mmCIF file of C-alpha atoms in Angstrom:
data_model
loop_
_atom_site.group_PDB
_atom_site.id
_atom_site.type_symbol
_atom_site.label_atom_id
_atom_site.label_comp_id
_atom_site.label_asym_id
_atom_site.label_seq_id
_atom_site.Cartn_x
_atom_site.Cartn_y
_atom_site.Cartn_z
ATOM 1 C CA MET A 1 18.703 -23.098 -31.231
ATOM 2 C CA THR A 2 15.262 -24.267 -30.192
ATOM 3 C CA SER A 3 12.073 -23.609 -32.129
ATOM 4 C CA LEU A 4 10.266 -20.346 -31.408
ATOM 5 C CA PHE A 5 7.223 -22.273 -30.147
ATOM 6 C CA SER A 6 9.027 -24.975 -28.198
ATOM 7 C CA PRO A 7 7.540 -25.722 -24.732
ATOM 8 C CA ILE A 8 10.169 -23.736 -22.825
ATOM 9 C CA ASN A 9 9.763 -20.763 -25.171
ATOM 10 C CA VAL A 10 5.985 -20.802 -24.803
ATOM 11 C CA VAL A 11 6.287 -20.920 -20.995
ATOM 12 C CA ALA A 12 8.800 -18.069 -21.052
ATOM 13 C CA MET A 13 6.638 -15.920 -23.343
ATOM 14 C CA VAL A 14 3.558 -16.455 -21.171
ATOM 15 C CA LEU A 15 5.572 -15.434 -18.114
ATOM 16 C CA PHE A 16 6.933 -12.410 -19.984
ATOM 17 C CA ALA A 17 3.440 -11.298 -21.009
ATOM 18 C CA THR A 18 2.025 -11.795 -17.499
ATOM 19 C CA ALA A 19 4.906 -10.004 -15.795
ATOM 20 C CA LEU A 20 4.866 -7.127 -18.285
ATOM 21 C CA ALA A 21 1.110 -6.610 -18.005
ATOM 22 C CA TRP A 22 1.337 -6.526 -14.214
ATOM 23 C CA ARG A 23 4.265 -4.090 -14.197
ATOM 24 C CA ILE A 24 2.611 -1.747 -16.721
ATOM 25 C CA TYR A 25 -0.438 -1.668 -14.456
ATOM 26 C CA GLN A 26 1.742 -0.903 -11.410
ATOM 27 C CA THR A 27 3.626 1.814 -13.296
ATOM 28 C CA TYR A 28 0.318 3.361 -14.410
ATOM 29 C CA ARG A 29 -0.864 3.488 -10.798
ATOM 30 C CA ALA A 30 2.409 4.984 -9.483
ATOM 31 C CA PRO A 31 4.211 6.606 -12.428
ATOM 32 C CA ARG A 32 6.567 8.643 -10.253
ATOM 33 C CA LEU A 33 8.221 5.682 -8.533
ATOM 34 C CA LEU A 34 11.647 4.903 -10.030
ATOM 35 C CA PRO A 35 11.540 1.154 -9.132
ATOM 36 C CA ASN A 36 8.287 0.718 -11.096
ATOM 37 C CA TRP A 37 9.851 2.162 -14.254
ATOM 38 C CA ALA A 38 13.119 0.304 -13.727
ATOM 39 C CA ILE A 39 11.565 -3.123 -13.286
ATOM 40 C CA THR A 40 9.274 -2.506 -16.285
ATOM 41 C CA ILE A 41 12.377 -1.713 -18.355
ATOM 42 C CA THR A 42 13.995 -4.875 -16.976
ATOM 43 C CA ILE A 43 11.137 -7.066 -18.161
ATOM 44 C CA VAL A 44 10.978 -5.383 -21.580
ATOM 45 C CA CYS A 45 14.739 -5.775 -22.091
ATOM 46 C CA VAL A 46 14.905 -9.372 -20.874
ATOM 47 C CA ALA A 47 11.919 -10.233 -23.077
ATOM 48 C CA GLY A 48 13.567 -8.520 -26.058
ATOM 49 C CA SER A 49 16.836 -10.312 -25.338
ATOM 50 C CA PHE A 50 15.018 -13.629 -25.165
ATOM 51 C CA LEU A 51 13.307 -13.014 -28.496
ATOM 52 C CA ALA A 52 16.585 -11.863 -30.059
ATOM 53 C CA GLN A 53 17.997 -15.330 -29.350
ATOM 54 C CA GLN A 54 15.413 -17.028 -31.552
ATOM 55 C CA LYS A 55 16.589 -18.082 -34.988
ATOM 56 C CA VAL A 56 13.715 -16.382 -36.820
ATOM 57 C CA ILE A 57 14.296 -13.048 -35.070
ATOM 58 C CA VAL A 58 18.092 -13.258 -35.444
ATOM 59 C CA GLY A 59 17.754 -13.874 -39.165
ATOM 60 C CA TRP A 60 15.363 -10.959 -39.574
ATOM 61 C CA LEU A 61 17.642 -8.558 -37.675
ATOM 62 C CA ASP A 62 20.749 -9.685 -39.556
ATOM 63 C CA ASP A 63 19.013 -9.266 -42.913
ATOM 64 C CA LEU A 64 17.735 -5.833 -41.877
ATOM 65 C CA THR A 65 20.923 -4.169 -40.622
ATOM 66 C CA GLY A 66 23.822 -6.543 -41.180
ATOM 67 C CA LYS A 67 25.255 -9.779 -39.864
ATOM 68 C CA GLY A 68 25.781 -9.900 -36.115
ATOM 69 C CA THR A 69 23.006 -7.444 -35.247
ATOM 70 C CA GLY A 70 20.820 -10.091 -33.640
ATOM 71 C CA ARG A 71 23.632 -11.264 -31.371
ATOM 72 C CA LEU A 72 24.508 -7.667 -30.461
ATOM 73 C CA VAL A 73 20.893 -6.732 -29.696
ATOM 74 C CA ASN A 74 20.499 -9.840 -27.560
ATOM 75 C CA ASN A 75 23.484 -9.063 -25.338
ATOM 76 C CA VAL A 76 22.950 -5.288 -25.162
ATOM 77 C CA LEU A 77 19.305 -5.684 -24.123
ATOM 78 C CA LEU A 78 20.248 -8.264 -21.510
ATOM 79 C CA ALA A 79 22.901 -5.937 -20.069
ATOM 80 C CA ILE A 80 20.434 -3.012 -19.938
ATOM 81 C CA GLY A 81 17.856 -5.245 -18.268
ATOM 82 C CA VAL A 82 20.323 -6.341 -15.589
ATOM 83 C CA CYS A 83 21.361 -2.718 -14.977
ATOM 84 C CA ALA A 84 17.724 -1.645 -14.646
ATOM 85 C CA LEU A 85 17.106 -4.470 -12.166
ATOM 86 C CA LEU A 86 20.084 -3.381 -10.099
ATOM 87 C CA ILE A 87 18.715 0.188 -10.120
ATOM 88 C CA VAL A 88 15.425 -1.218 -8.763
ATOM 89 C CA PHE A 89 17.215 -2.439 -5.648
ATOM 90 C CA LEU A 90 19.449 0.599 -5.308
ATOM 91 C CA GLY A 91 16.520 2.984 -5.763
ATOM 92 C CA SER A 92 14.465 1.139 -3.156
ATOM 93 C CA ALA A 93 17.323 0.917 -0.653
ATOM 94 C CA LEU A 94 18.941 4.331 -1.079
ATOM 95 C CA GLY A 95 15.869 6.377 -1.956
ATOM 96 C CA PRO A 96 15.748 9.687 -3.840
ATOM 97 C CA ARG A 97 18.480 11.218 -1.668
ATOM 98 C CA ARG A 98 21.231 9.238 -3.396
ATOM 99 C CA PRO A 99 20.608 9.609 -7.154
ATOM 100 C CA GLY A 100 24.358 9.737 -7.816
ATOM 101 C CA ARG A 101 24.835 6.167 -6.604
ATOM 102 C CA VAL A 102 22.042 4.986 -8.864
ATOM 103 C CA LEU A 103 23.389 6.866 -11.894
ATOM 104 C CA PHE A 104 26.867 5.467 -11.210
ATOM 105 C CA GLU A 105 25.621 2.072 -12.429
ATOM 106 C CA LEU A 106 25.318 3.530 -15.925
ATOM 107 C CA ILE A 107 29.140 3.777 -16.139
ATOM 108 C CA PRO A 108 29.937 0.028 -16.184
ATOM 109 C CA LEU A 109 26.898 -0.542 -18.406
ATOM 110 C CA SER A 110 28.140 2.021 -20.931
ATOM 111 C CA GLY A 111 31.613 0.478 -20.808
ATOM 112 C CA ALA A 112 30.257 -3.008 -21.471
ATOM 113 C CA ILE A 113 28.120 -1.832 -24.400
ATOM 114 C CA ALA A 114 31.022 0.125 -25.876
ATOM 115 C CA LEU A 115 33.258 -2.933 -25.570
ATOM 116 C CA MET A 116 30.683 -5.095 -27.365
ATOM 117 C CA LEU A 117 30.372 -2.545 -30.176
ATOM 118 C CA VAL A 118 34.149 -2.351 -30.622
ATOM 119 C CA ALA A 119 34.455 -6.140 -30.501
ATOM 120 C CA MET A 120 31.741 -6.555 -33.126
ATOM 121 C CA ALA A 121 33.479 -3.959 -35.344
ATOM 122 C CA VAL A 122 36.862 -5.734 -35.242
ATOM 123 C CA THR A 123 35.342 -9.180 -35.776
ATOM 124 C CA PRO A 124 35.673 -10.486 -39.343
ATOM 125 C CA PRO A 125 32.302 -10.191 -41.142
ATOM 126 C CA GLU A 126 32.050 -13.949 -41.676
ATOM 127 C CA ALA A 127 32.358 -14.571 -37.896
ATOM 128 C CA ARG A 128 29.930 -11.884 -36.699
ATOM 129 C CA GLY A 129 26.808 -13.142 -35.003
ATOM 130 C CA LEU A 130 28.019 -16.739 -34.744
ATOM 131 C CA ALA A 131 27.700 -18.588 -31.455
ATOM 132 C CA LEU A 132 30.781 -19.125 -29.332
ATOM 133 C CA SER A 133 32.473 -22.395 -30.353
ATOM 134 C CA PRO A 134 35.911 -24.067 -30.245
ATOM 135 C CA LYS A 135 36.601 -22.786 -33.767
ATOM 136 C CA LEU A 136 35.752 -19.168 -32.940
ATOM 137 C CA VAL A 137 36.952 -18.794 -29.362
ATOM 138 C CA HIS A 138 40.443 -17.792 -30.528
ATOM 139 C CA VAL A 139 39.147 -15.048 -32.824
ATOM 140 C CA PRO A 140 39.963 -11.853 -30.835
ATOM 141 C CA GLY A 141 36.752 -9.987 -31.696
ATOM 142 C CA VAL A 142 34.513 -12.935 -30.815
ATOM 143 C CA ALA A 143 36.314 -13.648 -27.533
ATOM 144 C CA LEU A 144 36.301 -9.964 -26.556
ATOM 145 C CA PHE A 145 32.593 -9.617 -27.354
ATOM 146 C CA TYR A 146 31.479 -12.576 -25.238
ATOM 147 C CA LEU A 147 33.955 -11.882 -22.452
ATOM 148 C CA GLY A 148 32.837 -8.244 -22.131
ATOM 149 C CA ALA A 149 29.168 -9.172 -22.093
ATOM 150 C CA GLY A 150 29.789 -12.044 -19.672
ATOM 151 C CA LEU A 151 31.812 -10.064 -17.157
ATOM 152 C CA TYR A 152 29.168 -7.361 -16.902
ATOM 153 C CA LEU A 153 26.449 -9.968 -16.427
ATOM 154 C CA ILE A 154 28.449 -11.657 -13.689
ATOM 155 C CA TYR A 155 28.817 -8.335 -11.869
ATOM 156 C CA GLY A 156 25.222 -7.193 -12.320
ATOM 157 C CA LEU A 157 23.548 -10.514 -11.603
ATOM 158 C CA ALA A 158 25.668 -11.199 -8.517
ATOM 159 C CA ALA A 159 24.875 -7.713 -7.162
ATOM 160 C CA CYS A 160 21.136 -8.218 -7.784
ATOM 161 C CA ALA A 161 21.187 -11.617 -6.071
ATOM 162 C CA TRP A 162 22.957 -10.051 -3.074
ATOM 163 C CA TRP A 163 20.271 -7.373 -2.761
ATOM 164 C CA ILE A 164 17.515 -9.970 -3.080
ATOM 165 C CA PHE A 165 18.951 -11.998 -0.214
ATOM 166 C CA ARG A 166 18.963 -8.811 1.875
ATOM 167 C CA TYR A 167 15.279 -8.193 1.122
ATOM 168 C CA ILE A 168 14.290 -11.791 1.864
ATOM 169 C CA ARG A 169 14.979 -11.228 5.576
ATOM 170 C CA THR A 170 12.251 -8.615 5.912
ATOM 171 C CA ALA A 171 9.795 -9.772 3.236
ATOM 172 C CA ASP A 172 6.467 -11.428 4.033
ATOM 173 C CA ARG A 173 5.921 -15.124 3.366
ATOM 174 C CA HIS A 174 4.438 -14.795 -0.110
ATOM 175 C CA LEU A 175 6.952 -12.222 -1.320
ATOM 176 C CA LYS A 176 9.763 -14.461 -0.067
ATOM 177 C CA ILE A 177 8.686 -17.164 -2.511
ATOM 178 C CA GLY A 178 8.984 -14.761 -5.449
ATOM 179 C CA LEU A 179 12.307 -13.397 -4.202
ATOM 180 C CA LYS A 180 13.755 -16.873 -3.757
ATOM 181 C CA LEU A 181 12.709 -17.889 -7.273
ATOM 182 C CA SER A 182 14.205 -14.680 -8.677
ATOM 183 C CA ALA A 183 17.418 -15.189 -6.727
ATOM 184 C CA ALA A 184 17.691 -18.777 -7.964
ATOM 185 C CA GLY A 185 17.202 -17.558 -11.539
ATOM 186 C CA LEU A 186 19.841 -14.853 -11.176
ATOM 187 C CA ILE A 187 22.295 -17.329 -9.672
ATOM 188 C CA CYS A 188 21.735 -19.715 -12.587
ATOM 189 C CA LEU A 189 22.290 -16.877 -15.063
ATOM 190 C CA SER A 190 25.405 -15.741 -13.196
ATOM 191 C CA VAL A 191 26.875 -19.243 -13.018
ATOM 192 C CA GLY A 192 26.160 -19.727 -16.730
ATOM 193 C CA SER A 193 27.998 -16.468 -17.457
ATOM 194 C CA VAL A 194 30.921 -17.603 -15.283
ATOM 195 C CA PHE A 195 31.188 -20.863 -17.229
ATOM 196 C CA ARG A 196 31.172 -18.962 -20.503
ATOM 197 C CA ALA A 197 33.862 -16.572 -19.246
ATOM 198 C CA LEU A 198 35.967 -19.515 -18.025
ATOM 199 C CA TYR A 199 35.616 -21.159 -21.414
ATOM 200 C CA ILE A 200 37.101 -18.069 -23.097
ATOM 201 C CA VAL A 201 39.834 -17.436 -20.512
ATOM 202 C CA ILE A 202 41.018 -21.057 -20.448
ATOM 203 C CA ALA A 203 41.080 -21.248 -24.236
ATOM 204 C CA TRP A 204 43.158 -18.068 -24.505
ATOM 205 C CA ALA A 205 45.439 -18.829 -21.553
ATOM 206 C CA PHE A 206 46.140 -22.493 -22.227
ATOM 207 C CA GLY A 207 45.138 -23.060 -25.856
ATOM 208 C CA PRO A 208 42.643 -25.929 -25.802
ATOM 209 C CA SER A 209 38.942 -25.214 -25.302
ATOM 210 C CA ILE A 210 36.615 -27.131 -22.992
ATOM 211 C CA PRO A 211 33.216 -27.495 -24.756
ATOM 212 C CA PHE A 212 31.679 -28.949 -21.587
ATOM 213 C CA LEU A 213 31.673 -25.482 -20.031
ATOM 214 C CA LEU A 214 29.457 -24.144 -22.831
ATOM 215 C CA THR A 215 27.274 -27.258 -22.700
ATOM 216 C CA VAL A 216 26.520 -26.504 -19.046
ATOM 217 C CA ALA A 217 26.207 -22.731 -19.505
ATOM 218 C CA VAL A 218 23.394 -22.752 -22.090
ATOM 219 C CA PRO A 219 20.767 -24.689 -20.078
ATOM 220 C CA LEU A 220 21.704 -22.722 -16.955
ATOM 221 C CA VAL A 221 20.955 -19.464 -18.766
ATOM 222 C CA LEU A 222 17.590 -20.745 -20.057
ATOM 223 C CA LEU A 223 16.648 -22.101 -16.630
ATOM 224 C CA GLY A 224 17.734 -18.850 -15.027
ATOM 225 C CA ILE A 225 15.499 -16.769 -17.315
ATOM 226 C CA VAL A 226 12.447 -18.934 -16.571
ATOM 227 C CA LEU A 227 13.071 -18.916 -12.791
ATOM 228 C CA PHE A 228 13.643 -15.172 -12.743
ATOM 229 C CA LEU A 229 10.436 -14.520 -14.663
ATOM 230 C CA ALA A 230 8.528 -16.882 -12.400
ATOM 231 C CA GLY A 231 9.899 -15.043 -9.378
ATOM 232 C CA ILE A 232 8.905 -11.551 -10.484
ATOM 233 C CA THR A 233 5.544 -12.828 -11.755
ATOM 234 C CA TYR A 234 4.558 -14.801 -8.644
ATOM 235 C CA PRO A 235 3.683 -11.923 -6.246
ATOM 236 C CA GLY A 236 1.628 -10.074 -8.862
ATOM 237 C CA ALA A 237 -0.110 -13.218 -10.103
ATOM 238 C CA ARG A 238 -0.924 -14.272 -6.567
ATOM 239 C CA ALA A 239 -2.288 -10.803 -5.787
ATOM 240 C CA ARG A 240 -4.494 -10.919 -8.900
ATOM 241 C CA PHE A 241 -5.847 -14.377 -8.015
ATOM 242 C CA ALA A 242 -6.529 -13.211 -4.461
ATOM 243 C CA ALA A 243 -8.340 -10.144 -5.812
ATOM 244 C CA LEU A 244 -10.440 -12.295 -8.145
ATOM 245 C CA ARG A 245 -11.300 -14.651 -5.291
ATOM 246 C CA ARG A 246 -12.261 -11.718 -3.072
ATOM 247 C CA ARG A 247 -14.377 -10.188 -5.843
ATOM 248 C CA ARG A 248 -16.237 -13.464 -6.411
ATOM 249 C CA GLN A 249 -16.791 -13.771 -2.662
ATOM 250 C CA HIS A 250 -18.189 -10.245 -2.403
ATOM 251 C CA ARG A 251 -20.492 -10.799 -5.365
ATOM 252 C CA ARG A 252 -21.742 -14.058 -3.823
ATOM 253 C CA HIS A 253 -22.215 -12.525 -0.377
ATOM 254 C CA HIS A 254 -24.048 -9.564 -1.909
ATOM 255 C CA ASP A 255 -26.557 -11.977 -3.419
ATOM 256 C CA GLU A 256 -26.794 -14.063 -0.234
ATOM 257 C CA LEU A 257 -27.641 -10.936 1.803
ATOM 258 C CA THR A 258 -30.545 -10.062 -0.517
ATOM 259 C CA PRO A 259 -33.342 -11.777 1.538
ATOM 260 C CA LEU A 260 -32.348 -9.925 4.738
ATOM 261 C CA TRP A 261 -31.854 -6.637 2.888
ATOM 262 C CA THR A 262 -35.242 -6.972 1.156
ATOM 263 C CA ALA A 263 -37.019 -7.537 4.460
ATOM 264 C CA LEU A 264 -35.411 -4.492 6.091
ATOM 265 C CA ALA A 265 -35.648 -2.172 3.059
ATOM 266 C CA GLY A 266 -39.360 -2.962 2.867
ATOM 267 C CA ILE A 267 -40.037 -1.325 6.259
ATOM 268 C CA TYR A 268 -37.175 1.218 6.220
ATOM 269 C CA PRO A 269 -36.808 2.527 2.635
ATOM 270 C CA ASN A 270 -34.575 5.314 3.955
ATOM 271 C CA ILE A 271 -31.697 2.882 4.552
ATOM 272 C CA VAL A 272 -31.180 2.492 0.788
ATOM 273 C CA LEU A 273 -28.273 4.765 -0.122
ATOM 274 C CA ARG A 274 -28.540 6.980 -3.178
ATOM 275 C CA THR A 275 -26.447 5.960 -6.159
ATOM 276 C CA THR A 276 -25.516 7.645 -9.419
ATOM 277 C CA PRO A 277 -26.377 5.992 -12.764
ATOM 278 C CA GLN A 278 -23.596 3.712 -14.021
ATOM 279 C CA GLY A 279 -22.578 2.651 -17.495
ATOM 280 C CA VAL A 280 -22.250 -0.967 -18.597
ATOM 281 C CA TRP A 281 -18.469 -1.037 -18.057
ATOM 282 C CA GLU A 282 -18.712 0.653 -14.651
ATOM 283 C CA ARG A 283 -21.068 -2.046 -13.384
ATOM 284 C CA TRP A 284 -18.465 -4.760 -13.876
ATOM 285 C CA ARG A 285 -15.403 -2.929 -12.619
ATOM 286 C CA PRO A 286 -13.820 -4.565 -9.528
ATOM 287 C CA ARG A 287 -14.333 -1.521 -7.324
ATOM 288 C CA THR A 288 -18.028 -1.428 -8.316
ATOM 289 C CA VAL A 289 -18.502 -4.999 -7.068
ATOM 290 C CA HIS A 290 -16.874 -4.127 -3.741
ATOM 291 C CA ARG A 291 -18.802 -0.855 -3.427
ATOM 292 C CA ARG A 292 -22.159 -2.585 -3.969
ATOM 293 C CA TYR A 293 -21.229 -5.233 -1.397
ATOM 294 C CA TYR A 294 -20.141 -2.746 1.292
ATOM 295 C CA ARG A 295 -23.195 -0.593 0.607
ATOM 296 C CA ARG A 296 -25.487 -3.570 1.151
ATOM 297 C CA VAL A 297 -23.774 -4.432 4.429
ATOM 298 C CA ILE A 298 -24.088 -0.825 5.646
ATOM 299 C CA GLU A 299 -27.758 -0.670 4.651
ATOM 300 C CA ILE A 300 -28.531 -3.902 6.504
ATOM 301 C CA ARG A 301 -26.741 -2.730 9.621
ATOM 302 C CA ASP A 302 -28.651 0.560 9.517
ATOM 303 C CA GLY A 303 -31.910 -1.328 9.111
ATOM 304 C CA LEU A 304 -31.157 -3.609 12.068
ATOM 305 C CA VAL A 305 -30.245 -0.631 14.238
ATOM 306 C CA GLN A 306 -33.573 1.029 13.436
ATOM 307 C CA LEU A 307 -35.420 -2.233 14.078
ATOM 308 C CA SER A 308 -33.480 -3.066 17.260
ATOM 309 C CA PRO A 309 -35.994 -1.432 19.696
ATOM 310 C CA TYR A 310 -38.509 -4.036 18.539
ATOM 311 C CA LEU A 311 -36.102 -6.957 18.971
ATOM 312 C CA GLU A 312 -36.262 -9.090 22.084
ATOM 313 C CA THR A 313 -33.127 -11.125 21.347
ATOM 314 C CA ASP A 314 -29.707 -10.843 19.749
ATOM 315 C CA LEU A 315 -30.551 -11.859 16.187
ATOM 316 C CA THR A 316 -27.026 -12.356 14.925
ATOM 317 C CA ALA A 317 -26.008 -14.554 17.853
ATOM 318 C CA LEU A 318 -29.260 -16.510 17.593
ATOM 319 C CA ALA A 319 -28.727 -17.007 13.846
ATOM 320 C CA ALA A 320 -25.526 -18.944 14.527
ATOM 321 C CA ASP A 321 -27.183 -21.215 17.115
ATOM 322 C CA ASP A 322 -30.761 -21.482 15.853
ATOM 323 C CA PRO A 323 -31.277 -19.953 12.379
ATOM 324 C CA GLN A 324 -34.981 -20.753 12.290
ATOM 325 C CA ALA A 325 -35.616 -19.052 15.626
ATOM 326 C CA ALA A 326 -33.640 -16.012 14.426
ATOM 327 C CA ALA A 327 -35.806 -15.740 11.320
ATOM 328 C CA GLU A 328 -38.962 -15.946 13.411
ATOM 329 C CA ALA A 329 -37.651 -13.302 15.833
ATOM 330 C CA LEU A 330 -36.921 -10.975 12.910
ATOM 331 C CA LYS A 331 -40.405 -11.482 11.489
ATOM 332 C CA THR A 332 -41.914 -10.810 14.907
ATOM 333 C CA ALA A 333 -39.956 -7.561 15.233
ATOM 334 C CA ILE A 334 -41.019 -6.471 11.745
ATOM 335 C CA ALA A 335 -44.646 -7.224 12.585
ATOM 336 C CA ARG A 336 -44.378 -5.136 15.767
ATOM 337 C CA GLN A 337 -42.869 -2.247 13.824
ATOM 338 C CA THR A 338 -45.494 -2.460 11.098
ATOM 339 C CA ALA A 339 -48.270 -2.463 13.690
ATOM 340 C CA GLY A 340 -46.838 0.718 15.209
ATOM 341 C CA GLU A 341 -46.245 -0.830 18.617
ATOM 342 C CA GLU A 342 -44.727 1.502 21.191
ATOM 343 C CA THR A 343 -41.124 0.921 22.333
ATOM 344 C CA ASP A 344 -38.607 2.745 24.473
ATOM 345 C CA GLY A 345 -36.916 3.866 21.221
ATOM 346 C CA ARG A 346 -33.460 2.868 22.463
ATOM 347 C CA ALA A 347 -31.261 1.170 19.879
ATOM 348 C CA LYS A 348 -29.542 -2.072 20.849
ATOM 349 C CA LEU A 349 -26.306 -3.730 19.774
ATOM 350 C CA VAL A 350 -27.133 -5.693 16.635
ATOM 351 C CA LEU A 351 -23.713 -7.200 15.908
ATOM 352 C CA PRO A 352 -21.284 -8.935 18.279
ATOM 353 C CA GLY A 353 -18.438 -6.695 19.462
ATOM 354 C CA GLY A 354 -14.736 -7.353 18.975
ATOM 355 C CA ALA A 355 -14.835 -7.947 15.213
ATOM 356 C CA SER A 356 -11.509 -7.097 13.602
ATOM 357 C CA ASP A 357 -12.897 -6.270 10.137
ATOM 358 C CA ILE A 358 -16.090 -5.930 8.160
ATOM 359 C CA GLU A 359 -15.854 -9.531 6.964
ATOM 360 C CA SER A 360 -16.222 -10.704 10.567
ATOM 361 C CA ASP A 361 -19.329 -8.524 10.929
ATOM 362 C CA VAL A 362 -20.819 -10.021 7.782
ATOM 363 C CA ARG A 363 -20.700 -13.666 8.911
ATOM 364 C CA PRO A 364 -23.648 -13.411 11.347
ATOM 365 C CA LEU A 365 -25.565 -11.339 8.790
ATOM 366 C CA LEU A 366 -25.095 -14.096 6.220
ATOM 367 C CA ALA A 367 -26.375 -16.694 8.662
ATOM 368 C CA LEU A 368 -29.390 -14.510 9.463
ATOM 369 C CA SER A 369 -30.119 -13.845 5.779
ATOM 370 C CA ALA A 370 -29.934 -17.570 5.013
ATOM 371 C CA ALA A 371 -32.400 -18.242 7.851
ATOM 372 C CA VAL A 372 -34.792 -15.591 6.470
ATOM 373 C CA SER A 373 -34.525 -17.121 2.998
ATOM 374 C CA ARG A 374 -35.355 -20.606 4.284
ATOM 375 C CA SER A 375 -38.322 -19.354 6.322
ATOM 376 C CA ASP A 376 -39.726 -17.621 3.237
ATOM 377 C CA ALA A 377 -39.337 -20.700 1.042
#
């Protein structure tokens, strides 16, 4: 048994914490979706199972409620986690119209847990909670306990992997990466469970045990847990990093648009949208950053529309080709407006057409604002 703070344990615990935080957030946002609850339960159970394998935790559980409790908790939590993961896929594929098919998965789970409880009860007290070994494989209670747990894991993990491979076909590129990692982890866990089951069956059918099968099974299970956690963490982590990058970009662009906004707000104070007072926390919330950015873009566009009758050129197009000339043209238009010069009053197109999103509209505004800033320096 490895140390609680060994490198692989630390990596696994970080992945557990990241995945759990992300899933709790998703469940909070959509509490009525069955898959959100099911996958949150999966992560909690797999994390609990992982911790229940650690020597310190096993010792504490055994001292608290009796020898063998740690081993029982480990396997029961893992089985519940696998069942919850399978319900995630079934709930997503079958929808709310087929609750019976989803609830059906509780039958084999209940059978596996009952079998583990019976096996633990018939196991001699001195053998309870001990790892599977050549000396213990022929003890009926020990063999029955590990065989029951292993067979359910083989069934559940193989079914989950099958559903994942079905989803991979229709998933987008980034989600595919997470699904492939999860599938690889589940396959490793399933193969490790198969090796453990073979170890028991061969020992009981032919007498001698083959320790090599257990030697291969243990690292496969550990690798499988890490890969599975990495897979379910990847999409959420990537989404969070993308959101942080977008937030930083919006904050930077908001500041870069300040020179252009200041020039327009000075002659058209009415373009400044009214806002309600905000607390300290509200100012730094992600949606507040985006709202301030979009508001600034809207205010600038309104200001340019009002100023457009005084413009003699397309400022945004000119800003890309000749920023200095664009800044001078803007100043000339502002001077004409300030002097009260007569115009036909007809607004002109101030941004190039065909933009697919607001970010495309902002690019020429950024170039124009940078030109204004340099001309004022």
